[in-house]
PDB file of C-alpha atoms in Angstrom:
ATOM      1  CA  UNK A 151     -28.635   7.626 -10.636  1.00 71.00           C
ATOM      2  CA  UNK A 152     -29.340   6.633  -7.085  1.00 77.00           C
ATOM      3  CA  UNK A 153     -28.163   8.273  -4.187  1.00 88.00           C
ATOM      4  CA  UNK A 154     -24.943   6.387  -2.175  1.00 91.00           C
ATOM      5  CA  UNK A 155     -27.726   5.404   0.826  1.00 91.00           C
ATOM      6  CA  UNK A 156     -29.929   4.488  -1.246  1.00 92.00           C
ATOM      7  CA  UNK A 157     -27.963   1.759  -3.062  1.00 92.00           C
ATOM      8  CA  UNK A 158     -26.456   1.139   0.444  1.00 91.00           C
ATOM      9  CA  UNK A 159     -30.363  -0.687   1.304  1.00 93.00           C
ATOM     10  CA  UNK A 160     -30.195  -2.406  -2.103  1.00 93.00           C
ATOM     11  CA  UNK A 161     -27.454  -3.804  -1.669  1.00 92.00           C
ATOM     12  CA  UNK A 162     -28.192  -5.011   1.633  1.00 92.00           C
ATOM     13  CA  UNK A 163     -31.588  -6.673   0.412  1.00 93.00           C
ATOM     14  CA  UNK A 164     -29.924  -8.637  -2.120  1.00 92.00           C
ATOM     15  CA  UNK A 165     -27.272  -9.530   0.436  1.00 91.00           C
ATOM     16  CA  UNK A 166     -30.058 -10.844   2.605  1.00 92.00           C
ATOM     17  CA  UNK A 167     -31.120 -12.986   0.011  1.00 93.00           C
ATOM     18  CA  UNK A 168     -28.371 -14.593  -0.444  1.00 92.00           C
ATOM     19  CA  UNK A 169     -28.461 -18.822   0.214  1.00 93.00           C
ATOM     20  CA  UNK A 170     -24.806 -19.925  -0.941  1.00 92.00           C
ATOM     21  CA  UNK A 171     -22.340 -19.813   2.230  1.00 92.00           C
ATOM     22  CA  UNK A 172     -19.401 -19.749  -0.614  1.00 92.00           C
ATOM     23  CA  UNK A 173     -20.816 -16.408  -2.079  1.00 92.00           C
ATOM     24  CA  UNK A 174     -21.066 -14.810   1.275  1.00 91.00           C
ATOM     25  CA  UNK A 175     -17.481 -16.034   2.490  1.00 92.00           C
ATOM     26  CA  UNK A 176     -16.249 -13.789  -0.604  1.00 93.00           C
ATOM     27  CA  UNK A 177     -18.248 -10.670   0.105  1.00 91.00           C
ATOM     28  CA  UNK A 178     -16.586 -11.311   3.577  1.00 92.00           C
ATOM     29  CA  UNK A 179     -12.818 -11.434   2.158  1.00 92.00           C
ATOM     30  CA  UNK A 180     -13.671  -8.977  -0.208  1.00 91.00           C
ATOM     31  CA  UNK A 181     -14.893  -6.598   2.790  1.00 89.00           C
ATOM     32  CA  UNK A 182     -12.132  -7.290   5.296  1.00 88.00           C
ATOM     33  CA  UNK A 183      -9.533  -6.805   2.428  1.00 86.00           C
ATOM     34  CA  UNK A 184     -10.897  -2.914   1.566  1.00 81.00           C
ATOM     35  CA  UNK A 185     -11.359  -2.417   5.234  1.00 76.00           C
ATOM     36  CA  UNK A 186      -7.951  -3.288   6.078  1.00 73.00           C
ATOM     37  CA  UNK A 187      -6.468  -1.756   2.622  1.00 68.00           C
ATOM     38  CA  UNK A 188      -8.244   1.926   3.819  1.00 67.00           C
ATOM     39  CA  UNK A 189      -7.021   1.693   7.369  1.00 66.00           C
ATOM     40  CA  UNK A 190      -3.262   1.322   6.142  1.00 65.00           C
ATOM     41  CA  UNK A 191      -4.304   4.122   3.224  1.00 64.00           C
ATOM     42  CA  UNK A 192      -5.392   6.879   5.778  1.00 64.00           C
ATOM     43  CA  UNK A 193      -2.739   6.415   8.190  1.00 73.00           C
ATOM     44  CA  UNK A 194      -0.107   8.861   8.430  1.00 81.00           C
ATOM     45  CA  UNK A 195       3.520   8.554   8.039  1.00 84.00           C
ATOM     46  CA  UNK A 196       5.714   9.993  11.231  1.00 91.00           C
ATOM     47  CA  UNK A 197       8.044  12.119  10.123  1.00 94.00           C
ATOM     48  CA  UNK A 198      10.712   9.897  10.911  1.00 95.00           C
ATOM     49  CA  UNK A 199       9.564   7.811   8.794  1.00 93.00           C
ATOM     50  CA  UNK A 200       9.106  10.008   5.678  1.00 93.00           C
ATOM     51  CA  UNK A 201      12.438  11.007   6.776  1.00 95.00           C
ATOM     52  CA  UNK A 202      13.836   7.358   6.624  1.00 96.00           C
ATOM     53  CA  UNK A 203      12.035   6.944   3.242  1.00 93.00           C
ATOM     54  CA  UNK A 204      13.245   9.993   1.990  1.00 95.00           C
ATOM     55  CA  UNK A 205      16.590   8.733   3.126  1.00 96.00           C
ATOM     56  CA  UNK A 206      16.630   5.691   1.675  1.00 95.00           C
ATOM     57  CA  UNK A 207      15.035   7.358  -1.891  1.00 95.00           C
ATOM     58  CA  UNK A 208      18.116   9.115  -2.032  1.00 95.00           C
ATOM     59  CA  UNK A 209      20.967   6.457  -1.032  1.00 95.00           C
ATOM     60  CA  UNK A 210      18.896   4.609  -4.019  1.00 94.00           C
ATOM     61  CA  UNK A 211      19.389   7.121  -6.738  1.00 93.00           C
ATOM     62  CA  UNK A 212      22.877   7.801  -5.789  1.00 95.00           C
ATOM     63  CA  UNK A 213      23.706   3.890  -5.964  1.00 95.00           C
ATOM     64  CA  UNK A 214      22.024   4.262  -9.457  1.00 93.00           C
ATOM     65  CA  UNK A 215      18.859   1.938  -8.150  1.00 93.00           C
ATOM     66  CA  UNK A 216      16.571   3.455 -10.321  1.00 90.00           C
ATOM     67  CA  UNK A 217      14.392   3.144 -13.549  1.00 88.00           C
ATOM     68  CA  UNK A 218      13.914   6.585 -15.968  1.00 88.00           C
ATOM     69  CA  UNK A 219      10.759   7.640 -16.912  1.00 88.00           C
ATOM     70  CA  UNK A 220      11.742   6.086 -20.516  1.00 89.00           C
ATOM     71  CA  UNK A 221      12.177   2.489 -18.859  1.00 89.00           C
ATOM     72  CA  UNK A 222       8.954   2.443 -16.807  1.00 87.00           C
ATOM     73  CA  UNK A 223       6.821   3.324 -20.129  1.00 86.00           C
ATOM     74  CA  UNK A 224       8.654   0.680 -21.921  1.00 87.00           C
ATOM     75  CA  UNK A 225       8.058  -2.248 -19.547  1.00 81.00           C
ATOM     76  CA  UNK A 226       4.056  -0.830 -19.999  1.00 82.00           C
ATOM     77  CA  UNK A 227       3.692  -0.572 -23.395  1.00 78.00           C
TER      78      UNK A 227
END
């Protein structure tokens, strides 16, 4: 199995290679979407706003706007 840097340059070559302005408009999208997808990912919630979730988790349950355990595996199965 090859090392992460390793497949880093490989991929890169074959990148380089690449003739079809289509294929690399994709690799684009696909790149800006996981870039902006980790940035929202590793930022941190204030705590007013865990509060305000938290808040609004429990206003939920008491107005019975909720789905069991049971439902969610049914609507999967």
């Amino acid at each position: 199995m090859m090392d992460l840097q390793t497949r880093k340059i490989e991929f890169i070559q074959e990148f380089l290679k690449l003739q079809s302005e289509e294929v690399i408009s994709q690799f684009e999208n696909l790149l800006k979407k996981k870039s902006t997808k980790e940035k929202s990912i590793t930022k941190p919630m204030s705590i007013k706003e865990l509060n305000s979730r938290i808040d609004k988790s429990e206003a939920d349950f008491t107005n019975g706007k909720f789905k069991t355990s049971s439902q969610l595996l049914a609507k999967y199965k």
